[in-house]
Coordinates of C-alpha atoms in Angstrom, one line a residue:
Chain A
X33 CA 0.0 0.0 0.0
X34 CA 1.7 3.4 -1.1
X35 CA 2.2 6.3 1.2
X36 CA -0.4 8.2 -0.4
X37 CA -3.8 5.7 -0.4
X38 CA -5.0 7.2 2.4
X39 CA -5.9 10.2 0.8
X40 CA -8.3 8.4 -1.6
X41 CA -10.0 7.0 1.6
X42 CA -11.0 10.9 2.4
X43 CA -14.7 11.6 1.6
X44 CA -15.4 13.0 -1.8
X45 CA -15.6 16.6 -2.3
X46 CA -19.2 16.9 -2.1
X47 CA -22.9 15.3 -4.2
X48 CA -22.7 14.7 -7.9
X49 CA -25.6 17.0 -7.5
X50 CA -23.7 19.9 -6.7
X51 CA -22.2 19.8 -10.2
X52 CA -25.3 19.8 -11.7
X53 CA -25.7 23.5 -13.0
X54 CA -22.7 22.9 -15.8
X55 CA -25.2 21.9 -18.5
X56 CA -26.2 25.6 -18.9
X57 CA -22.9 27.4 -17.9
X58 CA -21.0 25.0 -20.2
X59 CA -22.9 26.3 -22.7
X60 CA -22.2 29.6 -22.2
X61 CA -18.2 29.3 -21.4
X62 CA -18.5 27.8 -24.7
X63 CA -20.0 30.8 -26.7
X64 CA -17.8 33.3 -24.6
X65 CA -19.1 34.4 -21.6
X66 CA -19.4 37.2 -20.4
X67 CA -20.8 38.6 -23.6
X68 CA -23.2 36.0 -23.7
X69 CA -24.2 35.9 -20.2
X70 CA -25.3 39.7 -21.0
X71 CA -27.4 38.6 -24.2
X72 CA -28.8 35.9 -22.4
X73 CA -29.8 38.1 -18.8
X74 CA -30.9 40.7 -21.3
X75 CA -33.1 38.0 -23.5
X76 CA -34.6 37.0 -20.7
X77 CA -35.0 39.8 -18.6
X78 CA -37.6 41.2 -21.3
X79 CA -39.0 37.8 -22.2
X80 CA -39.7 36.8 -19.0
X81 CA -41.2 40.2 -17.6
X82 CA -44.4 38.7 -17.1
X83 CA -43.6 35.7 -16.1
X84 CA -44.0 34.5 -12.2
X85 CA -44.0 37.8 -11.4
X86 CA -45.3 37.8 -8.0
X87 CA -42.4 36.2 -7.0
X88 CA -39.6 38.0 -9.0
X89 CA -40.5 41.6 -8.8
X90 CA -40.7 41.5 -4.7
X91 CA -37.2 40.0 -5.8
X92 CA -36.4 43.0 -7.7
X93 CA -37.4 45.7 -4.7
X94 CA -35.4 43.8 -2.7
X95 CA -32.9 44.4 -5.1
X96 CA -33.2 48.1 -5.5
X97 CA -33.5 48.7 -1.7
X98 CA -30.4 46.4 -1.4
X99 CA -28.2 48.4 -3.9
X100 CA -30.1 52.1 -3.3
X101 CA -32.1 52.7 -0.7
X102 CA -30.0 50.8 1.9
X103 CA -26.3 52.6 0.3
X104 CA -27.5 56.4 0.5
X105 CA -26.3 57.2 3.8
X106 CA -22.5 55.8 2.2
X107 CA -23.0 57.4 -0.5
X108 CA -24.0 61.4 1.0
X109 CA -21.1 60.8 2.8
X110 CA -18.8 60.1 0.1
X111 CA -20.6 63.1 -1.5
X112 CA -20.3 65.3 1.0
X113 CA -16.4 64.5 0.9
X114 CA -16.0 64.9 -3.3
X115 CA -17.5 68.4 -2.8
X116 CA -14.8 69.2 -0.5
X117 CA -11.9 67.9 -1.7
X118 CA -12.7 68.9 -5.2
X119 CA -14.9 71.5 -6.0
X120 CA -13.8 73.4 -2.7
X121 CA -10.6 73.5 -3.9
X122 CA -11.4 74.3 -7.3
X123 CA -13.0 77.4 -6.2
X124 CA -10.6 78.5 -4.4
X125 CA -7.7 78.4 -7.4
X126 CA -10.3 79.8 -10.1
X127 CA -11.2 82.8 -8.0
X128 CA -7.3 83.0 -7.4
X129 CA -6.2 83.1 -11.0
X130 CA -9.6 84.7 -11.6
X131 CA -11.4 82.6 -13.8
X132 CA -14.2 82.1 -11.1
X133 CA -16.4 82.2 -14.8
X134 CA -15.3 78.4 -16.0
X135 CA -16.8 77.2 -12.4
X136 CA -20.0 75.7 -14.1
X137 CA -18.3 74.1 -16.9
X138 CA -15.6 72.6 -15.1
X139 CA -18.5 71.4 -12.4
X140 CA -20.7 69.9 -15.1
X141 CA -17.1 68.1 -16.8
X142 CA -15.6 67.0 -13.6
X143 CA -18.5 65.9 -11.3
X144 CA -21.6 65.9 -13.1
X145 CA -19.9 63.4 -16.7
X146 CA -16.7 62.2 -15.1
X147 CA -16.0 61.8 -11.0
X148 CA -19.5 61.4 -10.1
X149 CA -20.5 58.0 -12.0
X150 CA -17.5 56.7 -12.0
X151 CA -17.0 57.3 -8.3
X152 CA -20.8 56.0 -7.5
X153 CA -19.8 52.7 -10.0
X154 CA -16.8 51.8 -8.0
X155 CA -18.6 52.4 -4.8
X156 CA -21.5 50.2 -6.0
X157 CA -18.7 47.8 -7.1
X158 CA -17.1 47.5 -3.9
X159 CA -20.6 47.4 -1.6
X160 CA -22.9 45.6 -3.3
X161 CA -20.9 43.8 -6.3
X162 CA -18.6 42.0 -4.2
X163 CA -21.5 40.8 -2.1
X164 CA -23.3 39.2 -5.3
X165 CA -20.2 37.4 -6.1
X166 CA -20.0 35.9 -2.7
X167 CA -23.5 35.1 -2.1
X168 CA -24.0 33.6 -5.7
X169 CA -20.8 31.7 -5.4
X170 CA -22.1 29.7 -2.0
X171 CA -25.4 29.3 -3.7
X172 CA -23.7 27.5 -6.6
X173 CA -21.2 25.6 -4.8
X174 CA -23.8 24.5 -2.2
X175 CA -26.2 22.8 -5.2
X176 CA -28.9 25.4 -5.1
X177 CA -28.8 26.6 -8.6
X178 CA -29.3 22.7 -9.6
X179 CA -32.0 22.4 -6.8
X180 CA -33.6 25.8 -9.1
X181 CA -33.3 23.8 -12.5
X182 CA -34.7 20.4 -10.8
X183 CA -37.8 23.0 -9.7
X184 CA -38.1 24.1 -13.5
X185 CA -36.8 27.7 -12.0
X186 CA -34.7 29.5 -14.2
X187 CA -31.7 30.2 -12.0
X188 CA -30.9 33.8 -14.7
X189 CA -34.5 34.4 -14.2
X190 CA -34.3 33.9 -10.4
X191 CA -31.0 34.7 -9.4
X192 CA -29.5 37.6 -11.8
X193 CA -32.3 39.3 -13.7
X194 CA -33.3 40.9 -9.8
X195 CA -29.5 42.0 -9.4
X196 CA -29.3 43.6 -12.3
X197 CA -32.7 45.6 -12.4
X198 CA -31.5 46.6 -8.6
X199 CA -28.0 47.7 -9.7
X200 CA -29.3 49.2 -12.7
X201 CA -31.7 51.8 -11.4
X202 CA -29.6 52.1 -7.5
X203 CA -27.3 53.1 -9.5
X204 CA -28.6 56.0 -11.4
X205 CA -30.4 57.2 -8.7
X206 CA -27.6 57.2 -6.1
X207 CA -25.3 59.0 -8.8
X208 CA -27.7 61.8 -8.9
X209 CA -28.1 62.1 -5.5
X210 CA -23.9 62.0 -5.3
X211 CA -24.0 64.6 -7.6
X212 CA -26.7 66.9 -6.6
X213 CA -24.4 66.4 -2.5
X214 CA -21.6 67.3 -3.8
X215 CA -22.2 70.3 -6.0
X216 CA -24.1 71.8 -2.7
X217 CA -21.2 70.7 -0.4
X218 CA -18.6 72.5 -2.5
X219 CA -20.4 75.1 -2.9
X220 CA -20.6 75.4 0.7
X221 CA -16.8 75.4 1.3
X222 CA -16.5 77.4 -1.4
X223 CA -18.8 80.1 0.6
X224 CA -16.5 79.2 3.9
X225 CA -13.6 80.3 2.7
X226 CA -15.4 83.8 1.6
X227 CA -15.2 83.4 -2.4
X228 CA -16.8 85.7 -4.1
X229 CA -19.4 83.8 -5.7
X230 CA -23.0 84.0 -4.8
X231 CA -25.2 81.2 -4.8
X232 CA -27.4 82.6 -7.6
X233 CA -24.4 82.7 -9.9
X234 CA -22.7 79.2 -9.3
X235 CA -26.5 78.1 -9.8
X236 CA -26.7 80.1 -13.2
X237 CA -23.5 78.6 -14.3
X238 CA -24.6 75.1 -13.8
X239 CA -27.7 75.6 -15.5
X240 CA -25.7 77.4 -18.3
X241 CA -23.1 74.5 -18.4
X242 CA -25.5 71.7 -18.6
X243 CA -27.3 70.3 -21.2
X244 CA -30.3 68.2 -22.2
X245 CA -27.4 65.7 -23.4
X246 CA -26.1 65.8 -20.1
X247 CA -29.4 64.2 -18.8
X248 CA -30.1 61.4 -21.3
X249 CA -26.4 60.5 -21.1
X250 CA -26.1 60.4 -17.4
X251 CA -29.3 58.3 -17.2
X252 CA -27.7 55.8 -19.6
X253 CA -24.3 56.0 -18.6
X254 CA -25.1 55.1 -14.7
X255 CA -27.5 52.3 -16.0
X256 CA -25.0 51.1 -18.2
X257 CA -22.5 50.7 -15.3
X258 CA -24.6 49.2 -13.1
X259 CA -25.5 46.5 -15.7
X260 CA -22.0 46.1 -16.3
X261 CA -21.3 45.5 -12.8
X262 CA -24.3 43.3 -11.9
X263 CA -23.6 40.9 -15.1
X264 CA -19.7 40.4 -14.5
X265 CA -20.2 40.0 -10.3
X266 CA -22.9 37.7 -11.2
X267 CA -21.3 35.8 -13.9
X268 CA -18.2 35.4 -11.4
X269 CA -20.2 33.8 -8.8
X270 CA -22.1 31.8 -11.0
X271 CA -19.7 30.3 -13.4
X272 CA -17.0 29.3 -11.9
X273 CA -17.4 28.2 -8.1
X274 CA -17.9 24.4 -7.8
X275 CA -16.6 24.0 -4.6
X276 CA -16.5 27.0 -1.6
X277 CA -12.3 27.5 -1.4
X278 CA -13.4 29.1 -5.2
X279 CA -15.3 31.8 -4.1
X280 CA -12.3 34.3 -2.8
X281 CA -10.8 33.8 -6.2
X282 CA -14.2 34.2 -8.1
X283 CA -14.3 37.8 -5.8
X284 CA -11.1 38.5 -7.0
X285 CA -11.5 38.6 -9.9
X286 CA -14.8 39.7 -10.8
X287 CA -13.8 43.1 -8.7
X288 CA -10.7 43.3 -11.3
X289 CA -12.6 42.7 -14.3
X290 CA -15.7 45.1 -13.2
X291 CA -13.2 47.8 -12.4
X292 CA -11.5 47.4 -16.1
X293 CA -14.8 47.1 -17.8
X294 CA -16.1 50.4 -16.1
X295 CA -12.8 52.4 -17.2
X296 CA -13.5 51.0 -20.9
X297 CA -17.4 51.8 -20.6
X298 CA -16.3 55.8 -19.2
X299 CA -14.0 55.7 -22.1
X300 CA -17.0 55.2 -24.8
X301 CA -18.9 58.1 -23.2
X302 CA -15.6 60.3 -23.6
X303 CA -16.1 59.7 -26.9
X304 CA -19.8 59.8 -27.2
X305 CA -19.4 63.5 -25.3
X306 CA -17.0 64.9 -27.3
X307 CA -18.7 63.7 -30.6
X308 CA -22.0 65.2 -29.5
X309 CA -20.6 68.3 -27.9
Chain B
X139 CA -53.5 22.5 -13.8
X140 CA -54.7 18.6 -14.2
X141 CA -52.5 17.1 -16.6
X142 CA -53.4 14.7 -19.1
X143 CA -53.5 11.2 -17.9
X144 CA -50.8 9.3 -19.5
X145 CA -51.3 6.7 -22.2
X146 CA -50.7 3.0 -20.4
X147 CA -49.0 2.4 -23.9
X148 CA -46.5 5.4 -23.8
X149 CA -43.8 4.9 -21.0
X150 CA -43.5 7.6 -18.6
X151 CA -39.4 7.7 -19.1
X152 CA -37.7 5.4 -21.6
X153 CA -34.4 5.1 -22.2
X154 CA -32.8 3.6 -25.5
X155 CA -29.4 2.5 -25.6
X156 CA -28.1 5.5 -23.4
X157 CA -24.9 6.4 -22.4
X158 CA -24.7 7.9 -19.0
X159 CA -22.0 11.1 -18.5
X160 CA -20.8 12.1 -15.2
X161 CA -22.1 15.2 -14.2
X162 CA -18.5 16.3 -12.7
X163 CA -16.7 15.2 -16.5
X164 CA -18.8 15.5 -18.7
X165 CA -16.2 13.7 -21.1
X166 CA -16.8 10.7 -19.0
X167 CA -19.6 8.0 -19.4
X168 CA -20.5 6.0 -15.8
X169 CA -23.3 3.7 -17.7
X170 CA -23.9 2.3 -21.6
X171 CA -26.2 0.8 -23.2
X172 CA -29.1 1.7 -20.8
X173 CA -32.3 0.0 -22.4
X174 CA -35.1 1.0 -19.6
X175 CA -38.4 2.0 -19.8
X176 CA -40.3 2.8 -16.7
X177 CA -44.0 2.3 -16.9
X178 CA -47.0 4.8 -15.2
X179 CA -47.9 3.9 -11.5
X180 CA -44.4 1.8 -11.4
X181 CA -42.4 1.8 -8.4
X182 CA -38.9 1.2 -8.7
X183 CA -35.6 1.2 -7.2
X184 CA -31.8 1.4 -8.6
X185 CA -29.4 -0.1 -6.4
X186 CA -25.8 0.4 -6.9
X187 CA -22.7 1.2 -5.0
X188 CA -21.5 4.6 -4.5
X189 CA -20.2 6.7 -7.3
X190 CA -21.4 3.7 -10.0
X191 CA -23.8 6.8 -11.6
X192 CA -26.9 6.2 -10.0
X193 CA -27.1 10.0 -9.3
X194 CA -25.9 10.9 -12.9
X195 CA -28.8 8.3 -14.1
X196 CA -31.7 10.1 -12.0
X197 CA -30.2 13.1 -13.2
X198 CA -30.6 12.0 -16.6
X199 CA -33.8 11.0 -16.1
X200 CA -35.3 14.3 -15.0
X201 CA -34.0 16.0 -17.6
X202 CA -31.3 17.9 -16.2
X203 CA -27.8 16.5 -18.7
X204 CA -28.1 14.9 -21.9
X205 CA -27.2 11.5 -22.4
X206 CA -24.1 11.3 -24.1
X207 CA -25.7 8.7 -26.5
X208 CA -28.9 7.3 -27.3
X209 CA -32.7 9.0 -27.0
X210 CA -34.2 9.7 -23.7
X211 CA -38.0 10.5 -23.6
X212 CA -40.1 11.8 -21.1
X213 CA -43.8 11.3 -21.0
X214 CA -43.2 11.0 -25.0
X215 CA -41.4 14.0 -25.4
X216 CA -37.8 14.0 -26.6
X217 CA -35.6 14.9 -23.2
X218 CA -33.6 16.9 -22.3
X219 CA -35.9 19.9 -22.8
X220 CA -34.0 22.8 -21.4
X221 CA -35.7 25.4 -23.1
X222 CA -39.9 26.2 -22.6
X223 CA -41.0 24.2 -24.4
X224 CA -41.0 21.0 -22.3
X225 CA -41.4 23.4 -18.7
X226 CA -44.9 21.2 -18.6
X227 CA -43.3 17.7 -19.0
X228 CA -40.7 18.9 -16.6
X229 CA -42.8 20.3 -14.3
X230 CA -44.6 16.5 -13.5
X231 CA -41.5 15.5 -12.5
X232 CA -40.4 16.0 -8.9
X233 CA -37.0 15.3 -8.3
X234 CA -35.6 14.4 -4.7
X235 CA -32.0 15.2 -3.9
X236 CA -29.6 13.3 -1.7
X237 CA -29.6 16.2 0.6
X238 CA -32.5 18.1 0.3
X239 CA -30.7 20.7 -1.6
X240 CA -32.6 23.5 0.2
X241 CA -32.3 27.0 -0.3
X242 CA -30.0 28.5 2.6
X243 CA -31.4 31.4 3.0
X244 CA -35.2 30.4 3.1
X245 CA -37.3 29.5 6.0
X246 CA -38.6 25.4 5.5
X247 CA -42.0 27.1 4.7
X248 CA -40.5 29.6 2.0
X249 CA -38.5 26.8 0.3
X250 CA -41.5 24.3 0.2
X251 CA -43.7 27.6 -1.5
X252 CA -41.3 28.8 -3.9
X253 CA -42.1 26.4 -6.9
X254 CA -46.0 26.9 -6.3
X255 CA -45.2 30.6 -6.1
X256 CA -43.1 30.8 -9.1
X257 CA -45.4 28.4 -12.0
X258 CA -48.9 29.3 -10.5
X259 CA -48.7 32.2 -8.7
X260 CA -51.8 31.4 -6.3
X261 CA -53.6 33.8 -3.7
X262 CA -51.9 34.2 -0.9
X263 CA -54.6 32.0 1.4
X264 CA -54.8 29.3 -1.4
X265 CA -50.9 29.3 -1.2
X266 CA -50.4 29.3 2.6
X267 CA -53.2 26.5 2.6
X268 CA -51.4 24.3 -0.2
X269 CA -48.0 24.8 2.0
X270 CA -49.7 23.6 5.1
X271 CA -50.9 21.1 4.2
X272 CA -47.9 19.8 2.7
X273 CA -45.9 20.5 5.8
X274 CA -48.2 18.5 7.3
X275 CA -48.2 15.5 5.3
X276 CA -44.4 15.5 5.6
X277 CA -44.8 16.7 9.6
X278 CA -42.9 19.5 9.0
X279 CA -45.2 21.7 10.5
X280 CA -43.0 22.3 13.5
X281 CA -40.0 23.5 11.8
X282 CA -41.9 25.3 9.6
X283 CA -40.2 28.9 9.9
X284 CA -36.7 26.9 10.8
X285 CA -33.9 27.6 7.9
X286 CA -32.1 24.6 6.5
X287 CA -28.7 25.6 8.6
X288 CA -30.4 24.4 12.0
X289 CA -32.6 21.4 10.9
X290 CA -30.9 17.6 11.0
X291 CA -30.4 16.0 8.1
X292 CA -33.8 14.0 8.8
X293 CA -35.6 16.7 8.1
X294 CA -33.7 18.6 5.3
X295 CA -34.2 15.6 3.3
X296 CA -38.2 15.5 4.3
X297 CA -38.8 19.1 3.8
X298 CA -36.6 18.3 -0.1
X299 CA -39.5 16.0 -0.3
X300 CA -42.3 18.1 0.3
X301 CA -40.6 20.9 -2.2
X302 CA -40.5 18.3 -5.1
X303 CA -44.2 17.2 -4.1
X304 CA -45.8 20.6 -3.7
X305 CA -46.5 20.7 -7.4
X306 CA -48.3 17.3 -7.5
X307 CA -45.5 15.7 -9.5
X308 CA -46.8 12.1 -11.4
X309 CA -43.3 11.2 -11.7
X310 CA -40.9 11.7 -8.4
X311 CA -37.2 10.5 -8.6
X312 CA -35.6 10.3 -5.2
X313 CA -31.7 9.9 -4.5
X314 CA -31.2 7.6 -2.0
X315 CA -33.8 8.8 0.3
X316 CA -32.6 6.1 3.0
X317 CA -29.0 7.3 3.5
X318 CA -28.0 8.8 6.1
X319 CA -31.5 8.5 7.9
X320 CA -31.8 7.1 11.5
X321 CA -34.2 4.0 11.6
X322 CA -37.3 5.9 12.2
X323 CA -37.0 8.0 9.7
X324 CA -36.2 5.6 7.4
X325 CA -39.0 3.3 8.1
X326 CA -41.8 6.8 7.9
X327 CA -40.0 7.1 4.1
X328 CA -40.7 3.4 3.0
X329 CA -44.2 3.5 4.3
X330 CA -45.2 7.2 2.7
X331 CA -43.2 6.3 -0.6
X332 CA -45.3 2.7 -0.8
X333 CA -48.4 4.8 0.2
X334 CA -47.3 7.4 -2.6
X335 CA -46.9 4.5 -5.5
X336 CA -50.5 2.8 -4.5
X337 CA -52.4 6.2 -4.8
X338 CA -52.8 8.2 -1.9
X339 CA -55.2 10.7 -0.8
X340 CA -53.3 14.4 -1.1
X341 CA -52.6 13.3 -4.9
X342 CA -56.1 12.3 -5.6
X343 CA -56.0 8.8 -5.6
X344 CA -53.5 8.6 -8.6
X345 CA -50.7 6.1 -8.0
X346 CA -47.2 8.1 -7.9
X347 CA -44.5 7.0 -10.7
X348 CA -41.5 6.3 -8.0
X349 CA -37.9 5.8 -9.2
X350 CA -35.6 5.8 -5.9
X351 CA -31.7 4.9 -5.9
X352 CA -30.1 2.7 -3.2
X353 CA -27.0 1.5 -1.6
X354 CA -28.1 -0.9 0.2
X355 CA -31.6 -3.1 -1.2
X356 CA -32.4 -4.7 2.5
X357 CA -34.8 -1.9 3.8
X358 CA -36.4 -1.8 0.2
X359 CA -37.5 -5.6 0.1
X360 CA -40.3 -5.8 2.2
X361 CA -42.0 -3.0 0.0
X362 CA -41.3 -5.4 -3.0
X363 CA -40.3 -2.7 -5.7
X364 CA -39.0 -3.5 -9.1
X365 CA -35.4 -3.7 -9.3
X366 CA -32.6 -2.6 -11.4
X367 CA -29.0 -2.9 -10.3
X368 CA -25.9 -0.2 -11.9
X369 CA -23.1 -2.6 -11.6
X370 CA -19.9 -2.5 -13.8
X371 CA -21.4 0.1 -16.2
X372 CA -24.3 -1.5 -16.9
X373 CA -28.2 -1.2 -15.6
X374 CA -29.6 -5.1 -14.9
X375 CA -33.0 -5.3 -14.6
X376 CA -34.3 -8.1 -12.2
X377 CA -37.9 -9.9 -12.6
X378 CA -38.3 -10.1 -9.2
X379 CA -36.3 -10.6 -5.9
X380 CA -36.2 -14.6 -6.4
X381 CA -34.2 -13.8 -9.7
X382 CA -32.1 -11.1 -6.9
X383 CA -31.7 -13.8 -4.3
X384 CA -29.9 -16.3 -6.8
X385 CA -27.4 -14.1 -8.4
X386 CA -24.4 -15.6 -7.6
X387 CA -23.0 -12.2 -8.5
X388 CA -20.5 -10.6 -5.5
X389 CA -21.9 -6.9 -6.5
X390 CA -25.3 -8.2 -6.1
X391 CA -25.1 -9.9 -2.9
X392 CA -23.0 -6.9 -1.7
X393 CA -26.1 -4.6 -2.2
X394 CA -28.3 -6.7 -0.5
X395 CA -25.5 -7.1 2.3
X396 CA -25.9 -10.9 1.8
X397 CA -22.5 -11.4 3.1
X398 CA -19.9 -8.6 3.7
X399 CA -17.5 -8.6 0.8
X400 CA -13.6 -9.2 1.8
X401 CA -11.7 -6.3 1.1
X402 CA -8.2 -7.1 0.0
X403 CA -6.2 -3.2 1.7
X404 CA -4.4 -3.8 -1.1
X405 CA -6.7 -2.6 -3.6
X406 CA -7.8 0.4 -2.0
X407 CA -10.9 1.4 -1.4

């Protein structure tokens, strides 16, 4: 008897059940993930609209207080803190080199297209995002998502569709309350440190420096990153994690790749905002 | 909501010439050749030693992995349906796992509602009715509002049970029920799966189609089941326990613990 049979005495890993779930996500590794795990969350997200809907929509508030309601607090904060650090100080050099004029532009450029999504994204990311990872990770390597598919339950229906709809619109609407904070809390240093702006003016040059665009591509931008972010977190947790000790690494990762794919998403909108205006 | 009675002629599963993959490798078969067809109202039970497939088998059956050879059909209908279009074939199939395979973060109530809530979406009083009275059936009412963390394994596997039965299955494939079970609880499984297959009350009279898998045959005999055997890649289907009791086979008579088998250290386990 080798040195070594005792280890195939130890207990297998775990159920063939727990394995189970492969059929679909083999599929989809084949036909390249991610990209497909979006079509396919999409696809059935508005085929499936009506479908069981007294148990997925409660689902989706859930959702949407879990990633919105439940993160504002965090988030005024973090507002509160942007407005400080940056438009504060901002104020302070343009009224110093004189140029107190560009204030609403540079507001609208900085916070309002730039810091303020991207800021509320990798917030998001970090709160919420990694939890999905975690929690859909366990639910996979327990044998749930093939206890779902044994029930006839669409685990994409079940499991992600709610995550995304609840990233999606938290999302938005906690950027535009991060950007409404912040604009106010600068503007509130600003007035601190005795610059000579009045608040009608640095309201006037807001207004003057947004546009309708401004709106419409905030709206989709924010949506569009927390899509982004539900889809890869999800697809992390689901994909991958047969067995628990794969979890940490599906976190891992799916924090790296979310971060990436927000960068390359604010990077479209660059373009999208200097081609429109 | 009351599905069509099955044809006596048309098999409620049927297998032809299947191969069985593993669900952890896919690019491994367990089982070939698999000729099998399981009649409406039968009760039957695969015995096999651990890891010979019986679990990839029952998954096979219910639709959830293709075979990797051969034609599988359910009620009729060409298996596996993933997609819509065989939801209603799938959905009279209940399908017991080893462990229960409840969902952690659900009370016992809220796991045995869920596939109720999602196909039929009942009122809530028509729902909360249906759920107690499955809970009672199953005498789960106690542990009702307990999640799956703090129950014993008893009971995770009984409230599994009551989950795939909420939906009134026809068909219910259970993976061994009996292991792991203390005496008691086995015995309460034999009697309410026997009870199930002759046609009990709480699914209108109408005999339940019962495929369970088993390590060990002994508990199963006095309940007198059909019997199949998943030994050395192969299913063997027995007439009856006479035709059992004579193989002179050493896998057979290890299943039904006819003699403990000699294990050479050597071998490995």
């Amino acid at each position: 008897m080798s040195e070594t049979q005792f280890l195939l005495r130890m207990p297998q890993p775990r159920s063939l059940s727990s394995q189970l779930g492969r059929r679909w996500f083999l599929s989809l590794l084949a036909i390249q993930g991610l990209g497909a795990f979006a079509l396919i969350t999409l696809g059935v997200l508005i085929r499936k609209l009506r479908v069981a809907r007294s148990v997925v929509w409660p689902l989706m508030r859930r959702e949407i207080v879990r990633s919105g309601v439940r993160l504002l607090p965090m988030f005024l904060f973090v507002a509160g803190v942007l407005g400080l650090l940056i438009i504060g100080q901002t104020v302070s050099w343009l009224t110093r080199v004189g140029a107190i004029n560009y204030l609403g532009s540079i507001m609208v450029v900085v916070v309002v297209r730039e810091l303020g999504p991207l800021l509320a994204a990798l917030l998001m990311l970090a709160r919420v995002g990694t939890a999905h990872v975690v929690e859909l990770g366990t639910t996979r390597a327990l044998g749930e998502v093939e206890a779902l598919e044994a029930l006839g339950i669409d685990p994409v229906h079940y499991l992600v569709v709610p995550r995304v709809v609840g990233m999606a619109v938290g999302l938005f609407s906690l950027t535009v309350y991060l950007i409404l904070v912040a604009l106010l809390s600068g503007y509130l240093w600003a007035f601190l440190q005795d610059v000579p702006l009045l608040p009608g003016d640095y309201f006037d040059q807001l207004a003057g420096a947004l546009t309708y665009v401004d709106f419409i591509l905030l709206a989709l931008k924010t949506a569009a990153f927390g899509f982004i972010i539900a889809i890869i977190t999800c697809y992390h947790g689901l994909a991958q994690p047969l067995r628990l000790e794969e979890v940490s690494r599906a976190t891992v990762r799916a924090v790296a790749q979310a971060t990436v794919a927000c960068a390359l998403l604010d990077a479209v909108f660059i373009i999208v905002y200097l081609t429109i205006g | 909501m009351t599905p069509s009675a099955v044809s006596p002629l048309v098999p409620v599963l049927e297998l032809q010439d299947v191969a069985v993959p593993s669900m952890t490798d896919p690019s491994v078969t367990v089982a070939e050749h698999i000729d099998w067809s399981v009649g409406a109202g039968e009760f039957w039970v695969v015995a096999g030693p651990q890891r010979s497939g019986k679990s990839d088998l029952l998954m096979l059956l219910a639709g959830l992995m293709a075979p990797a050879s051969g034609s599988h059909h359910l009620f009729g209908g060409v298996m596996p349906g993933f997609g819509e279009e065989r939801l209603a074939e799938r959905l009279r199939l209940g399908f017991v796992f080893e462990d229960g395979q409840l969902f952690g973060r659900m009370t016992v109530a809220e796991n045995v509602a869920l596939p109720l809530r999602y196909h039929r979406e009942p009122a809530r009083e028509a729902l909360e009715h249906r759920v107690r009275a499955m809970l009672e059936l199953t005498e789960l009412t106690a542990f009702a509002n307990s999640t799956p963390a703090n129950l014993a394994r008893n009971w995770r596997k009984r409230a599994g049970l009551a989950r795939a039965l909420i939906l009134q299955p026809e068909v219910l494939l259970l993976d061994d029920p009996l292991a792991g079970l203390e005496a008691r609880h086995g015995a309460w499984w034999l009697q309410f799966l026997a009870a199930a297959s002759r046609g009990a009350d709480w699914l209108d009279g109408r005999p339940l189609t019962i495929v369970a898998s088993a390590s060990d045959l002994r508990p199963w005999r006095a309940r007198s089941p059909r019997i199949a055997c998943l030994i050395e890649r192969q299913l063997r289907v027995f007439r009856d326990w006479q035709e059992l009791d004579q193989s002179g086979e050493t896998r057979v008579r290890e299943l039904l613990n006819a003699e403990l088998p000699v294990i050479d250290p050597r071998d490995g386990i």
